């Protein structure tokens, strides 16, 4: 039986093979990540990392929550993560200061966490990042491959 690693092309750079797994809500990204982690890869969950970084950035978090609650009172108390942000990104971009702060957050804080994982000493030859906003944040250049996961509705 062929292993998943047998089907991967050679990495373009030294330090191992880097894969981003992306896709919409409930598309199966977590399932793919769990299988990769069981078989061959070290996995980094950028959604959890983003949530942790946001909780440490109180001014940005406060502004985002205010925008979310203004859009829909149901957002009150909702967990703020990349999925939530994806749904309200158009409204956030209407506020230039908040849009710039959020862009800066993704382009520096989140990207630095991903780079630490991809280039750091911890991790194996295959490193996989769950990154639902890989294209929106311009991080696709960090990877050898980007895998789009999609599930067809039954």
JSON list of C-alpha atoms in Angstrom, two decimals:
[
{"chain": "A", "resi": 1, "resn": "UNK", "atom": "CA", "xyz": [0.00, 0.00, 0.00]},
{"chain": "A", "resi": 2, "resn": "UNK", "atom": "CA", "xyz": [1.36, 3.40, -0.99]},
{"chain": "A", "resi": 3, "resn": "UNK", "atom": "CA", "xyz": [1.95, 5.94, 1.73]},
{"chain": "A", "resi": 4, "resn": "UNK", "atom": "CA", "xyz": [0.81, 9.53, 1.37]},
{"chain": "A", "resi": 5, "resn": "UNK", "atom": "CA", "xyz": [4.46, 10.59, 1.47]},
{"chain": "A", "resi": 6, "resn": "UNK", "atom": "CA", "xyz": [5.12, 8.53, -1.66]},
{"chain": "A", "resi": 7, "resn": "UNK", "atom": "CA", "xyz": [2.79, 10.78, -3.66]},
{"chain": "A", "resi": 8, "resn": "UNK", "atom": "CA", "xyz": [4.28, 14.11, -2.57]},
{"chain": "A", "resi": 9, "resn": "UNK", "atom": "CA", "xyz": [6.66, 15.86, -4.96]},
{"chain": "A", "resi": 10, "resn": "UNK", "atom": "CA", "xyz": [10.09, 16.96, -3.79]},
{"chain": "A", "resi": 11, "resn": "UNK", "atom": "CA", "xyz": [10.07, 20.24, -1.82]},
{"chain": "A", "resi": 12, "resn": "UNK", "atom": "CA", "xyz": [11.25, 23.37, -3.64]},
{"chain": "A", "resi": 13, "resn": "UNK", "atom": "CA", "xyz": [13.31, 24.46, -0.65]},
{"chain": "A", "resi": 14, "resn": "UNK", "atom": "CA", "xyz": [15.37, 22.90, 2.09]},
{"chain": "A", "resi": 15, "resn": "UNK", "atom": "CA", "xyz": [13.80, 22.21, 5.45]},
{"chain": "A", "resi": 16, "resn": "UNK", "atom": "CA", "xyz": [10.97, 19.95, 4.42]},
{"chain": "A", "resi": 17, "resn": "UNK", "atom": "CA", "xyz": [7.75, 20.01, 2.49]},
{"chain": "A", "resi": 18, "resn": "UNK", "atom": "CA", "xyz": [5.22, 22.72, 3.40]},
{"chain": "A", "resi": 19, "resn": "UNK", "atom": "CA", "xyz": [1.51, 22.37, 2.72]},
{"chain": "A", "resi": 20, "resn": "UNK", "atom": "CA", "xyz": [-1.36, 24.76, 3.41]},
{"chain": "A", "resi": 21, "resn": "UNK", "atom": "CA", "xyz": [-4.80, 23.19, 3.77]},
{"chain": "A", "resi": 22, "resn": "UNK", "atom": "CA", "xyz": [-7.61, 25.61, 3.02]},
{"chain": "A", "resi": 23, "resn": "UNK", "atom": "CA", "xyz": [-11.33, 25.51, 2.32]},
{"chain": "A", "resi": 24, "resn": "UNK", "atom": "CA", "xyz": [-14.68, 26.78, 3.45]},
{"chain": "A", "resi": 25, "resn": "UNK", "atom": "CA", "xyz": [-16.60, 26.14, 6.63]},
{"chain": "A", "resi": 26, "resn": "UNK", "atom": "CA", "xyz": [-17.21, 22.44, 7.31]},
{"chain": "A", "resi": 27, "resn": "UNK", "atom": "CA", "xyz": [-15.33, 21.48, 4.16]},
{"chain": "A", "resi": 28, "resn": "UNK", "atom": "CA", "xyz": [-13.28, 18.71, 5.76]},
{"chain": "A", "resi": 29, "resn": "UNK", "atom": "CA", "xyz": [-10.03, 20.54, 6.52]},
{"chain": "A", "resi": 30, "resn": "UNK", "atom": "CA", "xyz": [-9.85, 19.15, 10.06]},
{"chain": "A", "resi": 31, "resn": "UNK", "atom": "CA", "xyz": [-10.40, 15.60, 8.81]},
{"chain": "A", "resi": 32, "resn": "UNK", "atom": "CA", "xyz": [-7.59, 15.98, 6.28]},
{"chain": "A", "resi": 33, "resn": "UNK", "atom": "CA", "xyz": [-5.31, 17.45, 8.96]},
{"chain": "A", "resi": 34, "resn": "UNK", "atom": "CA", "xyz": [-6.00, 14.61, 11.39]},
{"chain": "A", "resi": 35, "resn": "UNK", "atom": "CA", "xyz": [-5.19, 12.01, 8.74]},
{"chain": "A", "resi": 36, "resn": "UNK", "atom": "CA", "xyz": [-1.99, 13.81, 7.75]},
{"chain": "A", "resi": 37, "resn": "UNK", "atom": "CA", "xyz": [-0.98, 14.14, 11.39]},
{"chain": "A", "resi": 38, "resn": "UNK", "atom": "CA", "xyz": [-1.60, 10.44, 12.03]},
{"chain": "A", "resi": 39, "resn": "UNK", "atom": "CA", "xyz": [0.36, 9.35, 9.00]},
{"chain": "A", "resi": 40, "resn": "UNK", "atom": "CA", "xyz": [3.16, 11.75, 8.16]},
{"chain": "A", "resi": 41, "resn": "UNK", "atom": "CA", "xyz": [2.96, 15.40, 9.14]},
{"chain": "A", "resi": 42, "resn": "UNK", "atom": "CA", "xyz": [3.42, 17.95, 11.88]},
{"chain": "A", "resi": 43, "resn": "UNK", "atom": "CA", "xyz": [0.29, 20.14, 11.89]},
{"chain": "A", "resi": 44, "resn": "UNK", "atom": "CA", "xyz": [-0.23, 23.80, 12.84]},
{"chain": "A", "resi": 45, "resn": "UNK", "atom": "CA", "xyz": [-3.75, 25.14, 13.39]},
{"chain": "A", "resi": 46, "resn": "UNK", "atom": "CA", "xyz": [-3.65, 28.79, 12.35]},
{"chain": "A", "resi": 47, "resn": "UNK", "atom": "CA", "xyz": [-7.26, 29.32, 13.42]},
{"chain": "A", "resi": 48, "resn": "UNK", "atom": "CA", "xyz": [-6.38, 28.57, 17.04]},
{"chain": "A", "resi": 49, "resn": "UNK", "atom": "CA", "xyz": [-3.22, 30.65, 16.77]},
{"chain": "A", "resi": 50, "resn": "UNK", "atom": "CA", "xyz": [-5.21, 33.58, 15.35]},
{"chain": "A", "resi": 51, "resn": "UNK", "atom": "CA", "xyz": [-7.71, 33.38, 18.19]},
{"chain": "A", "resi": 52, "resn": "UNK", "atom": "CA", "xyz": [-4.89, 33.35, 20.76]},
{"chain": "A", "resi": 53, "resn": "UNK", "atom": "CA", "xyz": [-3.15, 36.30, 19.10]},
{"chain": "A", "resi": 54, "resn": "UNK", "atom": "CA", "xyz": [-6.41, 38.27, 18.94]},
{"chain": "A", "resi": 55, "resn": "UNK", "atom": "CA", "xyz": [-7.03, 37.83, 22.65]},
{"chain": "A", "resi": 56, "resn": "UNK", "atom": "CA", "xyz": [-3.60, 39.38, 23.31]},
{"chain": "A", "resi": 57, "resn": "UNK", "atom": "CA", "xyz": [-4.36, 42.36, 21.04]},
{"chain": "A", "resi": 58, "resn": "UNK", "atom": "CA", "xyz": [-7.07, 44.01, 23.15]},
{"chain": "A", "resi": 59, "resn": "UNK", "atom": "CA", "xyz": [-7.59, 47.21, 21.07]},
{"chain": "A", "resi": 60, "resn": "UNK", "atom": "CA", "xyz": [-8.06, 45.26, 17.82]},
{"chain": "A", "resi": 61, "resn": "UNK", "atom": "CA", "xyz": [-10.28, 42.69, 19.54]},
{"chain": "A", "resi": 62, "resn": "UNK", "atom": "CA", "xyz": [-12.48, 45.40, 21.07]},
{"chain": "A", "resi": 63, "resn": "UNK", "atom": "CA", "xyz": [-12.87, 47.16, 17.69]},
{"chain": "A", "resi": 64, "resn": "UNK", "atom": "CA", "xyz": [-13.68, 43.92, 15.88]},
{"chain": "A", "resi": 65, "resn": "UNK", "atom": "CA", "xyz": [-16.26, 42.87, 18.44]},
{"chain": "A", "resi": 66, "resn": "UNK", "atom": "CA", "xyz": [-17.91, 46.31, 18.20]},
{"chain": "A", "resi": 67, "resn": "UNK", "atom": "CA", "xyz": [-18.15, 45.99, 14.41]},
{"chain": "A", "resi": 68, "resn": "UNK", "atom": "CA", "xyz": [-19.52, 42.44, 14.69]},
{"chain": "A", "resi": 69, "resn": "UNK", "atom": "CA", "xyz": [-22.16, 43.47, 17.22]},
{"chain": "A", "resi": 70, "resn": "UNK", "atom": "CA", "xyz": [-23.17, 46.47, 15.09]},
{"chain": "A", "resi": 71, "resn": "UNK", "atom": "CA", "xyz": [-23.68, 44.15, 12.10]},
{"chain": "A", "resi": 72, "resn": "UNK", "atom": "CA", "xyz": [-25.70, 41.61, 14.03]},
{"chain": "A", "resi": 73, "resn": "UNK", "atom": "CA", "xyz": [-26.48, 41.48, 17.77]},
{"chain": "A", "resi": 74, "resn": "UNK", "atom": "CA", "xyz": [-26.20, 37.67, 17.54]},
{"chain": "A", "resi": 75, "resn": "UNK", "atom": "CA", "xyz": [-22.42, 38.12, 17.32]},
{"chain": "A", "resi": 76, "resn": "UNK", "atom": "CA", "xyz": [-22.38, 39.28, 20.95]},
{"chain": "A", "resi": 77, "resn": "UNK", "atom": "CA", "xyz": [-20.19, 36.84, 22.83]},
{"chain": "A", "resi": 78, "resn": "UNK", "atom": "CA", "xyz": [-19.40, 34.81, 19.70]},
{"chain": "A", "resi": 79, "resn": "UNK", "atom": "CA", "xyz": [-15.92, 33.37, 19.44]},
{"chain": "A", "resi": 80, "resn": "UNK", "atom": "CA", "xyz": [-13.90, 35.61, 17.17]},
{"chain": "A", "resi": 81, "resn": "UNK", "atom": "CA", "xyz": [-11.76, 33.59, 14.79]},
{"chain": "A", "resi": 82, "resn": "UNK", "atom": "CA", "xyz": [-10.81, 33.46, 11.13]},
{"chain": "A", "resi": 83, "resn": "UNK", "atom": "CA", "xyz": [-14.15, 31.92, 10.16]},
{"chain": "A", "resi": 84, "resn": "UNK", "atom": "CA", "xyz": [-16.11, 34.68, 11.87]},
{"chain": "A", "resi": 85, "resn": "UNK", "atom": "CA", "xyz": [-13.87, 37.31, 10.29]},
{"chain": "A", "resi": 86, "resn": "UNK", "atom": "CA", "xyz": [-14.29, 35.78, 6.84]},
{"chain": "A", "resi": 87, "resn": "UNK", "atom": "CA", "xyz": [-18.05, 36.23, 7.06]},
{"chain": "A", "resi": 88, "resn": "UNK", "atom": "CA", "xyz": [-17.87, 39.90, 8.02]},
{"chain": "A", "resi": 89, "resn": "UNK", "atom": "CA", "xyz": [-14.74, 40.98, 6.14]},
{"chain": "A", "resi": 90, "resn": "UNK", "atom": "CA", "xyz": [-16.68, 43.15, 3.65]},
{"chain": "A", "resi": 91, "resn": "UNK", "atom": "CA", "xyz": [-18.22, 45.17, 6.50]},
{"chain": "A", "resi": 92, "resn": "UNK", "atom": "CA", "xyz": [-14.89, 45.43, 8.31]},
{"chain": "A", "resi": 93, "resn": "UNK", "atom": "CA", "xyz": [-13.25, 46.79, 5.15]},
{"chain": "A", "resi": 94, "resn": "UNK", "atom": "CA", "xyz": [-15.79, 49.62, 5.11]},
{"chain": "A", "resi": 95, "resn": "UNK", "atom": "CA", "xyz": [-14.02, 50.95, 8.21]},
{"chain": "A", "resi": 96, "resn": "UNK", "atom": "CA", "xyz": [-10.60, 51.98, 6.80]},
{"chain": "A", "resi": 97, "resn": "UNK", "atom": "CA", "xyz": [-8.79, 52.13, 10.15]},
{"chain": "A", "resi": 98, "resn": "UNK", "atom": "CA", "xyz": [-10.07, 48.76, 11.28]},
{"chain": "A", "resi": 99, "resn": "UNK", "atom": "CA", "xyz": [-9.42, 47.24, 7.85]},
{"chain": "A", "resi": 100, "resn": "UNK", "atom": "CA", "xyz": [-5.82, 48.46, 7.98]},
{"chain": "A", "resi": 101, "resn": "UNK", "atom": "CA", "xyz": [-5.36, 47.19, 11.55]},
{"chain": "A", "resi": 102, "resn": "UNK", "atom": "CA", "xyz": [-6.72, 43.78, 10.61]},
{"chain": "A", "resi": 103, "resn": "UNK", "atom": "CA", "xyz": [-4.57, 43.58, 7.48]},
{"chain": "A", "resi": 104, "resn": "UNK", "atom": "CA", "xyz": [-1.52, 44.51, 9.55]},
{"chain": "A", "resi": 105, "resn": "UNK", "atom": "CA", "xyz": [-2.47, 41.87, 12.14]},
{"chain": "A", "resi": 106, "resn": "UNK", "atom": "CA", "xyz": [-2.66, 39.09, 9.54]},
{"chain": "A", "resi": 107, "resn": "UNK", "atom": "CA", "xyz": [0.41, 40.25, 7.62]},
{"chain": "A", "resi": 108, "resn": "UNK", "atom": "CA", "xyz": [2.60, 40.49, 10.71]},
{"chain": "A", "resi": 109, "resn": "UNK", "atom": "CA", "xyz": [1.37, 38.63, 13.80]},
{"chain": "A", "resi": 110, "resn": "UNK", "atom": "CA", "xyz": [-0.31, 35.65, 12.14]},
{"chain": "A", "resi": 111, "resn": "UNK", "atom": "CA", "xyz": [2.27, 35.36, 9.36]},
{"chain": "A", "resi": 112, "resn": "UNK", "atom": "CA", "xyz": [5.10, 35.41, 11.92]},
{"chain": "A", "resi": 113, "resn": "UNK", "atom": "CA", "xyz": [3.48, 32.55, 13.88]},
{"chain": "A", "resi": 114, "resn": "UNK", "atom": "CA", "xyz": [3.13, 30.51, 10.69]},
{"chain": "A", "resi": 115, "resn": "UNK", "atom": "CA", "xyz": [6.74, 31.23, 9.71]},
{"chain": "A", "resi": 116, "resn": "UNK", "atom": "CA", "xyz": [7.97, 30.20, 13.17]},
{"chain": "A", "resi": 117, "resn": "UNK", "atom": "CA", "xyz": [6.24, 26.87, 12.68]},
{"chain": "A", "resi": 118, "resn": "UNK", "atom": "CA", "xyz": [7.42, 26.38, 9.09]},
{"chain": "A", "resi": 119, "resn": "UNK", "atom": "CA", "xyz": [11.04, 27.35, 9.74]},
{"chain": "A", "resi": 120, "resn": "UNK", "atom": "CA", "xyz": [11.45, 26.47, 13.42]},
{"chain": "A", "resi": 121, "resn": "UNK", "atom": "CA", "xyz": [13.26, 23.54, 14.95]},
{"chain": "A", "resi": 122, "resn": "UNK", "atom": "CA", "xyz": [10.07, 21.73, 16.01]},
{"chain": "A", "resi": 123, "resn": "UNK", "atom": "CA", "xyz": [8.38, 19.75, 13.28]},
{"chain": "A", "resi": 124, "resn": "UNK", "atom": "CA", "xyz": [9.11, 17.04, 10.82]},
{"chain": "A", "resi": 125, "resn": "UNK", "atom": "CA", "xyz": [9.95, 16.85, 7.14]},
{"chain": "A", "resi": 126, "resn": "UNK", "atom": "CA", "xyz": [6.31, 17.50, 6.24]},
{"chain": "A", "resi": 127, "resn": "UNK", "atom": "CA", "xyz": [4.67, 20.52, 7.87]},
{"chain": "A", "resi": 128, "resn": "UNK", "atom": "CA", "xyz": [1.01, 21.29, 7.30]},
{"chain": "A", "resi": 129, "resn": "UNK", "atom": "CA", "xyz": [-0.79, 24.51, 8.18]},
{"chain": "A", "resi": 130, "resn": "UNK", "atom": "CA", "xyz": [-4.58, 24.73, 8.41]},
{"chain": "A", "resi": 131, "resn": "UNK", "atom": "CA", "xyz": [-5.08, 28.17, 6.91]},
{"chain": "A", "resi": 132, "resn": "UNK", "atom": "CA", "xyz": [-8.63, 29.07, 5.80]},
{"chain": "A", "resi": 133, "resn": "UNK", "atom": "CA", "xyz": [-7.49, 32.54, 4.66]},
{"chain": "A", "resi": 134, "resn": "UNK", "atom": "CA", "xyz": [-4.28, 31.53, 2.89]},
{"chain": "A", "resi": 135, "resn": "UNK", "atom": "CA", "xyz": [-5.09, 33.46, -0.31]},
{"chain": "A", "resi": 136, "resn": "UNK", "atom": "CA", "xyz": [-6.87, 36.38, 1.36]},
{"chain": "A", "resi": 137, "resn": "UNK", "atom": "CA", "xyz": [-3.83, 37.03, 3.57]},
{"chain": "A", "resi": 138, "resn": "UNK", "atom": "CA", "xyz": [-1.29, 36.48, 0.78]},
{"chain": "A", "resi": 139, "resn": "UNK", "atom": "CA", "xyz": [0.42, 33.60, 2.56]},
{"chain": "A", "resi": 140, "resn": "UNK", "atom": "CA", "xyz": [0.27, 31.12, -0.34]},
{"chain": "A", "resi": 141, "resn": "UNK", "atom": "CA", "xyz": [3.91, 31.90, -1.23]},
{"chain": "A", "resi": 142, "resn": "UNK", "atom": "CA", "xyz": [5.02, 30.34, 2.07]},
{"chain": "A", "resi": 143, "resn": "UNK", "atom": "CA", "xyz": [4.09, 26.84, 0.89]},
{"chain": "A", "resi": 144, "resn": "UNK", "atom": "CA", "xyz": [5.19, 24.23, -1.60]},
{"chain": "A", "resi": 145, "resn": "UNK", "atom": "CA", "xyz": [1.55, 23.33, -2.19]},
{"chain": "A", "resi": 146, "resn": "UNK", "atom": "CA", "xyz": [-1.88, 24.65, -1.21]},
{"chain": "A", "resi": 147, "resn": "UNK", "atom": "CA", "xyz": [-4.59, 22.00, -0.87]},
{"chain": "A", "resi": 148, "resn": "UNK", "atom": "CA", "xyz": [-8.16, 23.16, -1.28]},
{"chain": "A", "resi": 149, "resn": "UNK", "atom": "CA", "xyz": [-10.57, 20.90, 0.59]},
{"chain": "A", "resi": 150, "resn": "UNK", "atom": "CA", "xyz": [-14.19, 20.84, -0.49]},
{"chain": "A", "resi": 151, "resn": "UNK", "atom": "CA", "xyz": [-17.13, 18.64, 0.39]},
{"chain": "A", "resi": 152, "resn": "UNK", "atom": "CA", "xyz": [-20.05, 18.28, -1.97]},
{"chain": "A", "resi": 153, "resn": "UNK", "atom": "CA", "xyz": [-23.42, 18.52, -0.23]},
{"chain": "A", "resi": 154, "resn": "UNK", "atom": "CA", "xyz": [-25.40, 15.32, -0.33]}
]
